[in-house]
Coordinates of C-alpha atoms and ligand atoms in Angstrom, one line a residue:
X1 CA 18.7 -28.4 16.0
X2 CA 15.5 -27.8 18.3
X3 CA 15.0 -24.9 16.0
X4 CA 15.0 -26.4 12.5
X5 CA 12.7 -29.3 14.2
X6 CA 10.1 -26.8 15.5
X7 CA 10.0 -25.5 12.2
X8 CA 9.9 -28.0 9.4
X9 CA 7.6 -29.5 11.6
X10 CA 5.3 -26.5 12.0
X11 CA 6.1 -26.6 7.6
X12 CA 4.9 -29.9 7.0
X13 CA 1.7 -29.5 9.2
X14 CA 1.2 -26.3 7.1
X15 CA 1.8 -27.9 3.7
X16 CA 0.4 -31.1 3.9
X17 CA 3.0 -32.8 3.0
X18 CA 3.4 -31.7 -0.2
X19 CA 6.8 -29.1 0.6
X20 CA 9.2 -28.6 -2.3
X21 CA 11.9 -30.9 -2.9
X22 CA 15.5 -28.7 -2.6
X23 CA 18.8 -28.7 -1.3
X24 CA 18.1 -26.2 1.9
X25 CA 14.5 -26.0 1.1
X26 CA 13.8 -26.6 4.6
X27 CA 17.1 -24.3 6.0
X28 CA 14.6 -20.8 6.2
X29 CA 10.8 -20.4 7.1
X30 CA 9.3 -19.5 3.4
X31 CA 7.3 -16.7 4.2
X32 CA 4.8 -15.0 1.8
X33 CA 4.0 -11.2 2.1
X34 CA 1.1 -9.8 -0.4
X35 CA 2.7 -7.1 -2.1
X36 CA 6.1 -5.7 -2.7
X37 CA 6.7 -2.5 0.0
X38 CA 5.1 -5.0 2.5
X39 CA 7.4 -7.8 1.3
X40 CA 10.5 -5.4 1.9
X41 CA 9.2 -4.6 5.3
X42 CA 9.1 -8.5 6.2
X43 CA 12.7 -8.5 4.9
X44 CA 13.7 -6.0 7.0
X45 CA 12.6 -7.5 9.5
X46 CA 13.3 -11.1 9.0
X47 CA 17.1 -10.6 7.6
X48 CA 18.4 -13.4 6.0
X49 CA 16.4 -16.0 8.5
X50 CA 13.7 -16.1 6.4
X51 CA 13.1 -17.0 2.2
X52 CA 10.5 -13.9 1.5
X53 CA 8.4 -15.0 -1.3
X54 CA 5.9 -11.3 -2.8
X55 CA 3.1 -12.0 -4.7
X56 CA 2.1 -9.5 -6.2
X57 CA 5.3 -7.7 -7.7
X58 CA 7.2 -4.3 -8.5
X59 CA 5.1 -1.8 -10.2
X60 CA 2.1 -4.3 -9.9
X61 CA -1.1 -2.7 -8.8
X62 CA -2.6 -5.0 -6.2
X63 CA -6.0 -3.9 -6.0
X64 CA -6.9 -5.6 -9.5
X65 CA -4.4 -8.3 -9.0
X66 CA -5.5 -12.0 -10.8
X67 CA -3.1 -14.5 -8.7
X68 CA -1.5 -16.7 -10.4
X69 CA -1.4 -21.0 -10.1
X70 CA 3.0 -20.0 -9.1
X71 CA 1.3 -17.8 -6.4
X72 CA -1.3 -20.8 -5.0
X73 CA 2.0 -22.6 -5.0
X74 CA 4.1 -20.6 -2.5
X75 CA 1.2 -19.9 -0.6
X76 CA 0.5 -23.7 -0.5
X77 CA 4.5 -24.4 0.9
X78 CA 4.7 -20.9 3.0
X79 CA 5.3 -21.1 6.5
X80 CA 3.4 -17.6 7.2
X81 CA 1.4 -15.7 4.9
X82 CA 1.4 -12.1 6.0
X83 CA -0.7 -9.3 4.2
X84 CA -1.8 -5.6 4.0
X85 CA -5.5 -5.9 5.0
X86 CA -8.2 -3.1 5.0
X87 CA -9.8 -5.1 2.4
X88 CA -6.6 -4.1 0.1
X89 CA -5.8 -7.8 -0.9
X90 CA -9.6 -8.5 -2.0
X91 CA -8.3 -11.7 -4.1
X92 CA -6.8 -13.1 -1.1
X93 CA -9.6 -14.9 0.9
X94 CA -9.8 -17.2 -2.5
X95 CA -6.2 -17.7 -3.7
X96 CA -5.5 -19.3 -0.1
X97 CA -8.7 -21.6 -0.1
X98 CA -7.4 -22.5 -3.8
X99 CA -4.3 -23.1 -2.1
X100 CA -5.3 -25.3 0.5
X101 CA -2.8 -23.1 3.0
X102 CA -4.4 -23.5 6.7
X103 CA -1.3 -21.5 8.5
X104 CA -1.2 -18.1 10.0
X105 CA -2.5 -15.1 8.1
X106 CA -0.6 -12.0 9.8
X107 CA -2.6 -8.5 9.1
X108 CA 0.6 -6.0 9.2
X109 CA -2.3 -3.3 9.9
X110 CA -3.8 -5.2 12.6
X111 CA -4.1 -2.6 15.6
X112 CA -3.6 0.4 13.5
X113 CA -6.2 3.6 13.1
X114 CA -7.0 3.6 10.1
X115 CA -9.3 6.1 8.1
X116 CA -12.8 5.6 7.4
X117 CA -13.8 5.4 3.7
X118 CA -17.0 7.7 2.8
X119 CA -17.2 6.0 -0.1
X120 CA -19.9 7.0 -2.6
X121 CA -21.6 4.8 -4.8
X122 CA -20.3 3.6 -8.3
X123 CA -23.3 4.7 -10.3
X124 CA -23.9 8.3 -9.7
X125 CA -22.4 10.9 -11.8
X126 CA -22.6 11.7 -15.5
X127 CA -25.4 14.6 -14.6
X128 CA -21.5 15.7 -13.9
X129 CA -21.8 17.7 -10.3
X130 CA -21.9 19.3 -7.5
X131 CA -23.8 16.7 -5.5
X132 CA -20.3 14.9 -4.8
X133 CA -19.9 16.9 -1.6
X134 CA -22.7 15.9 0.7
X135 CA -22.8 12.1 1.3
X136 CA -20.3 12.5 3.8
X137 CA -22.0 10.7 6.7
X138 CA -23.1 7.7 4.8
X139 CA -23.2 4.1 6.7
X140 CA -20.1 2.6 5.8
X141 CA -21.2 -0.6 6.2
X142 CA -24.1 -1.0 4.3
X143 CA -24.2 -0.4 0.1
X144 CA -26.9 -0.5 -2.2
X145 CA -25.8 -3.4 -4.5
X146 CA -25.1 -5.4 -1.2
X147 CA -21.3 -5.9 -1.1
X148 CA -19.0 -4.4 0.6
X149 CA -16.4 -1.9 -0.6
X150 CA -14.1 -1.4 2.0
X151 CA -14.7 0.3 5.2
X152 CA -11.3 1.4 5.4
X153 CA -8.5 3.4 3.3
X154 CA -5.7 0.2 2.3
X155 CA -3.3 2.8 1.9
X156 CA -1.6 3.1 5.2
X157 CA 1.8 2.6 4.4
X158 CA 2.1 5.7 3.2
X159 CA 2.3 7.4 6.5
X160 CA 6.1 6.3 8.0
X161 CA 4.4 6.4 11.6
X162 CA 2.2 3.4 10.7
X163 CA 5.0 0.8 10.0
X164 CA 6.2 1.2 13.1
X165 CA 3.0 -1.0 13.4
X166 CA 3.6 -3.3 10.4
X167 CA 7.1 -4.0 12.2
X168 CA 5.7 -4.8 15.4
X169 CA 3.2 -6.8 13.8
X170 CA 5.5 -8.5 11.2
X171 CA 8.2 -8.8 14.3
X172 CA 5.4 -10.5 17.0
X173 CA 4.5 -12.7 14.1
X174 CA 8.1 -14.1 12.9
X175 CA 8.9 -14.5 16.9
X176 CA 5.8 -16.9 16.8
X177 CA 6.8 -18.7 13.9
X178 CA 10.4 -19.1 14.7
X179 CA 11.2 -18.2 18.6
X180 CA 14.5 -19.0 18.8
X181 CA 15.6 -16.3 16.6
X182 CA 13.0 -14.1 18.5
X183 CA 16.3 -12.0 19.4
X184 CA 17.7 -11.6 15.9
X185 CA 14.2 -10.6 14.4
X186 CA 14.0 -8.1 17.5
X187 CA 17.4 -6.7 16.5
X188 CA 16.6 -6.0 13.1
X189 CA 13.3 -4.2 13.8
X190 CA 15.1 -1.9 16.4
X191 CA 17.3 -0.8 14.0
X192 CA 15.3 -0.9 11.4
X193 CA 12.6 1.4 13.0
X194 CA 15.8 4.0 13.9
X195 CA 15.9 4.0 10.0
X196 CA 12.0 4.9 9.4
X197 CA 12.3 7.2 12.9
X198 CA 14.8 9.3 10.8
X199 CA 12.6 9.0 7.2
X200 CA 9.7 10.3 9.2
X201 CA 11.8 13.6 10.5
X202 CA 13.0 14.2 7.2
X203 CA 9.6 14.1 5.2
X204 CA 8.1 16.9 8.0
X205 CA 10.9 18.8 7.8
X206 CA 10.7 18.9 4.4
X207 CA 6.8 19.5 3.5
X208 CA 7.1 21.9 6.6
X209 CA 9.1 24.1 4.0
X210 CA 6.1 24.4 1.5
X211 CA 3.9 27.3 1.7
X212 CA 0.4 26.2 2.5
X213 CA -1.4 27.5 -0.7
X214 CA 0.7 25.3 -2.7
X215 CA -0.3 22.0 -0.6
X216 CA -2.3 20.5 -3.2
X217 CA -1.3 17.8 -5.6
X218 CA -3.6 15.6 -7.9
X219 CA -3.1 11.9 -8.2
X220 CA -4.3 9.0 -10.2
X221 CA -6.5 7.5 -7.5
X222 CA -6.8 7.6 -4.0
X223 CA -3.7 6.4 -2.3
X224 CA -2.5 9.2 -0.3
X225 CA -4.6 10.0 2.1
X226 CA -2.7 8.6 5.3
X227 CA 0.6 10.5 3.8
X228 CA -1.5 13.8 3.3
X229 CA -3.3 13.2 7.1
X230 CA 0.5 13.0 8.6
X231 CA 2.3 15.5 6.8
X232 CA 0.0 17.7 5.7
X233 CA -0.9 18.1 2.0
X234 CA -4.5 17.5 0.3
X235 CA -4.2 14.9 -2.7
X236 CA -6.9 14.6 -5.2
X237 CA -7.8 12.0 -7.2
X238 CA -10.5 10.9 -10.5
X239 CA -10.8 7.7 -9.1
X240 CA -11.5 6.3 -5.4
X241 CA -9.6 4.3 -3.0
X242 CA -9.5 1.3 -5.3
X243 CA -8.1 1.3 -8.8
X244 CA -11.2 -0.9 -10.4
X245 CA -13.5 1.5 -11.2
X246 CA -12.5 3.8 -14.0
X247 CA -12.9 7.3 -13.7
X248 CA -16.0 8.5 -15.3
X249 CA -16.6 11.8 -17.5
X250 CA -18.2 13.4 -14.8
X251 CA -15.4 12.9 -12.2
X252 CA -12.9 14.2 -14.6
X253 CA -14.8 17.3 -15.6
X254 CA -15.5 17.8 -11.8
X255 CA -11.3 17.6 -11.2
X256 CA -10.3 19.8 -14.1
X257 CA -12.7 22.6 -12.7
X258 CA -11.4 22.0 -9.0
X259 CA -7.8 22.7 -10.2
X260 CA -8.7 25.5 -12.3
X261 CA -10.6 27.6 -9.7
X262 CA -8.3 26.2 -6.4
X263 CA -4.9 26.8 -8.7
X264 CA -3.2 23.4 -7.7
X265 CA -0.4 23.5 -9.4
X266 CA 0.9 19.8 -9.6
X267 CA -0.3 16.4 -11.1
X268 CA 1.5 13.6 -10.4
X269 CA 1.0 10.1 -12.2
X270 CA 1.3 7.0 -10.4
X271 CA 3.7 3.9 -10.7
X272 CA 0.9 1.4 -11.2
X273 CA -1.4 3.4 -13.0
X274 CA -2.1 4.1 -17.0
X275 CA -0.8 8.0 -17.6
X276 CA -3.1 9.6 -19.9
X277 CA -5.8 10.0 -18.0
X278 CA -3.5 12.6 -16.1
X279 CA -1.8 13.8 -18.8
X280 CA -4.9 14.7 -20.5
X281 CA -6.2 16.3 -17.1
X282 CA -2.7 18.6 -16.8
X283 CA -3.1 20.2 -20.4
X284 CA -6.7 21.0 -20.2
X285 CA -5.6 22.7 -16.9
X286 CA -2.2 24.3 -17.3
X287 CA -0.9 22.1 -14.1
X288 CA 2.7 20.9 -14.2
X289 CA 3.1 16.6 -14.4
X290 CA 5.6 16.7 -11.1
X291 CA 6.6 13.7 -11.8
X292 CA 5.8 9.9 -10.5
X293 CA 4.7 9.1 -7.4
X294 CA 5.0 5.3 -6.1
X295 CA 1.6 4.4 -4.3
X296 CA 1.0 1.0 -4.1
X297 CA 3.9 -0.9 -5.0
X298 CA 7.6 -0.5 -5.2
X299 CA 9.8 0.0 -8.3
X300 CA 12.4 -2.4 -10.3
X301 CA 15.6 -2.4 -8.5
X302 CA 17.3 -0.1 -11.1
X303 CA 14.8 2.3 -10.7
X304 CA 14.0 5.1 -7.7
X305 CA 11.9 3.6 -5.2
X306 CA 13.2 0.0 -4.7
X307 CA 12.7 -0.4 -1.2
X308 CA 10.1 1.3 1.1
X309 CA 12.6 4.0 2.6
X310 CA 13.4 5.1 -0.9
X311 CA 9.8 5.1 -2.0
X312 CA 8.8 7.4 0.7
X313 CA 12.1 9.5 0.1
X314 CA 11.1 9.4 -3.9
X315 CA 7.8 10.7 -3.5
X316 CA 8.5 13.7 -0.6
X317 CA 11.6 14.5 -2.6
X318 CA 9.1 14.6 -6.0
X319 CA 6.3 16.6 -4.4
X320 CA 8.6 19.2 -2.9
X321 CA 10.4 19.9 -6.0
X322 CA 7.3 20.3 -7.8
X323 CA 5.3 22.5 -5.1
X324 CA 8.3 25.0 -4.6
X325 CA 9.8 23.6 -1.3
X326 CA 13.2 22.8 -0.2
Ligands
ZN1 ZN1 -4.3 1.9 -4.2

């Protein structure tokens, strides 16, 4: 009974007063996670102790995501708001001022290293070349137009060794929130993290199998740099870290001859982004379409990559097949 006091109290300092009427609405701490892999790693973790509310969904693509007035409302009556950070959720600041939500904001990639984006400006390229390749020391934290883009590369789920962090994070958070099932949420993360330990052992083993000269795959944007850093293959992309800028004549032009002359044999298309852009990009070059990879969001349940373990097992298992591994 302490418990359940600690926390509806903690939910009706959180939401004003204003918590939805329900039979058990007050039986679990509603917590609400940013985006769907990160709203299965809070489940993981918090088990059936916790209602986990994701905003934005399967297949969704969070970077360009326009929340909703159902999403002001479960931030509004969460208990805990946890997201990505990196400057991944860059709709979030707003949607929880709309929402009047004063509680905790968990970062789940608090604490982790993350990779420094050299990101080049928005405006330079239809002259279409080669001067791409030597901005690499530019101040990350200053930009032209005044605003920032991101220091950092979002994308750092896609290494299995960095949620061990997003557990920890996620399980020191939950703990905080509800401490007398500190034990239970501990639990779950231990065995949990067994589960990604495994995952990670199997993806090296894997890409370990794939000759080096074939360790070069060509994505829709950005989103696998922290998978290629850990296991070792070089992704390319048209677009940038970020999903809002379209890819521009120039980049393409720039791609096609990259594959051409470095013989990279595989383009993959992405869960949450538009196809023909790659489709168009693998018949002008002869590359195979290996398939889909999931980058920033999980699938439908009836589809491959439901969960975070079967994303990651998805996308090794796709990239292997089509680079000539076992
Ligand atoms: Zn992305």
């Amino acid at each position: 009974m302490l418990r359940r006091r600690t926390f509806l109290g903690a939910a009706l300092v959180v939401a004003g007063l204003t918590f939805a009427p329900g039979a058990n609405a007050a039986d679990h701490p509603k917590v609400v996670a940013s985006f769907s892999i990160l709203g299965d790693i809070v489940k993981q973790v918090g088990g059936n102790l916790i209602e986990v509310t994701t905003l934005v969904g399967a297949n969704g693509d969070a970077h360009v995501y326009q929340p909703t007035p159902t999403d002001a409302r479960s931030v509004a009556g969460a208990d805990l708001v946890i997201v990505n950070g990196l400057g991944f959720e860059g709709w979030l600041d707003r949607l929880i001022a709309a929402a009047g939500y004063k509680g905790e904001v968990t970062v789940a990639t608090g604490g982790l290293e993350a990779i420094k984006i050299d990101e080049e400006p928005e405006h330079d390229d239809d002259h279409g070349s080669e001067e791409h390749a030597d901005h690499a020391e530019k101040d990350e934290h200053d930009d032209e137009h005044g605003h920032h883009h991101g220091e950092f590369d979002p994308h750092a789920w896609q290494s299995v060794a960095n949620i061990r962090i997003y557990v920890a994070n996620v399980l020191a958070s939950l703990t905080k929130m509800d401490p007398a099932n500190g034990e239970t949420y501990a639990a779950n993360a231990r065995s949990y993290l067994s589960d990604l330990d495994a995952l990670d052992a199997e993806i090296h083993a894997a890409i370990d199998t794939l000759p080096e000269s074939r360790r070069k795959v060509v994505t829709s944007h950005d989103a696998f740099g922290y998978f290629g850093r850990e296991y070792g293959i070089t992704f390319l992309a048209p677009v940038g870290m970020s999903t809002e800028s379209e890819a521009s004549a120039g980049d393409v032009a720039k791609l096609i001859r990259q594959i051409k002359a470095e013989h990279i044999p595989a383009v993959f298309v992405e869960n949450i982004s538009d196809k023909r852009l790659l489709q168009q990009v693998a018949r002008e070059t002869g590359a195979v379409i290996g398939g889909t990879l999931y980058s920033d969001a999980l699938s439908e349940q009836d589809e491959p990559a439901s969960t975070y373990v079967k994303m990651m097992r998805h996308n090794y298992r796709s990239l292997t097949a089509a680079l000539g591994g076992s």
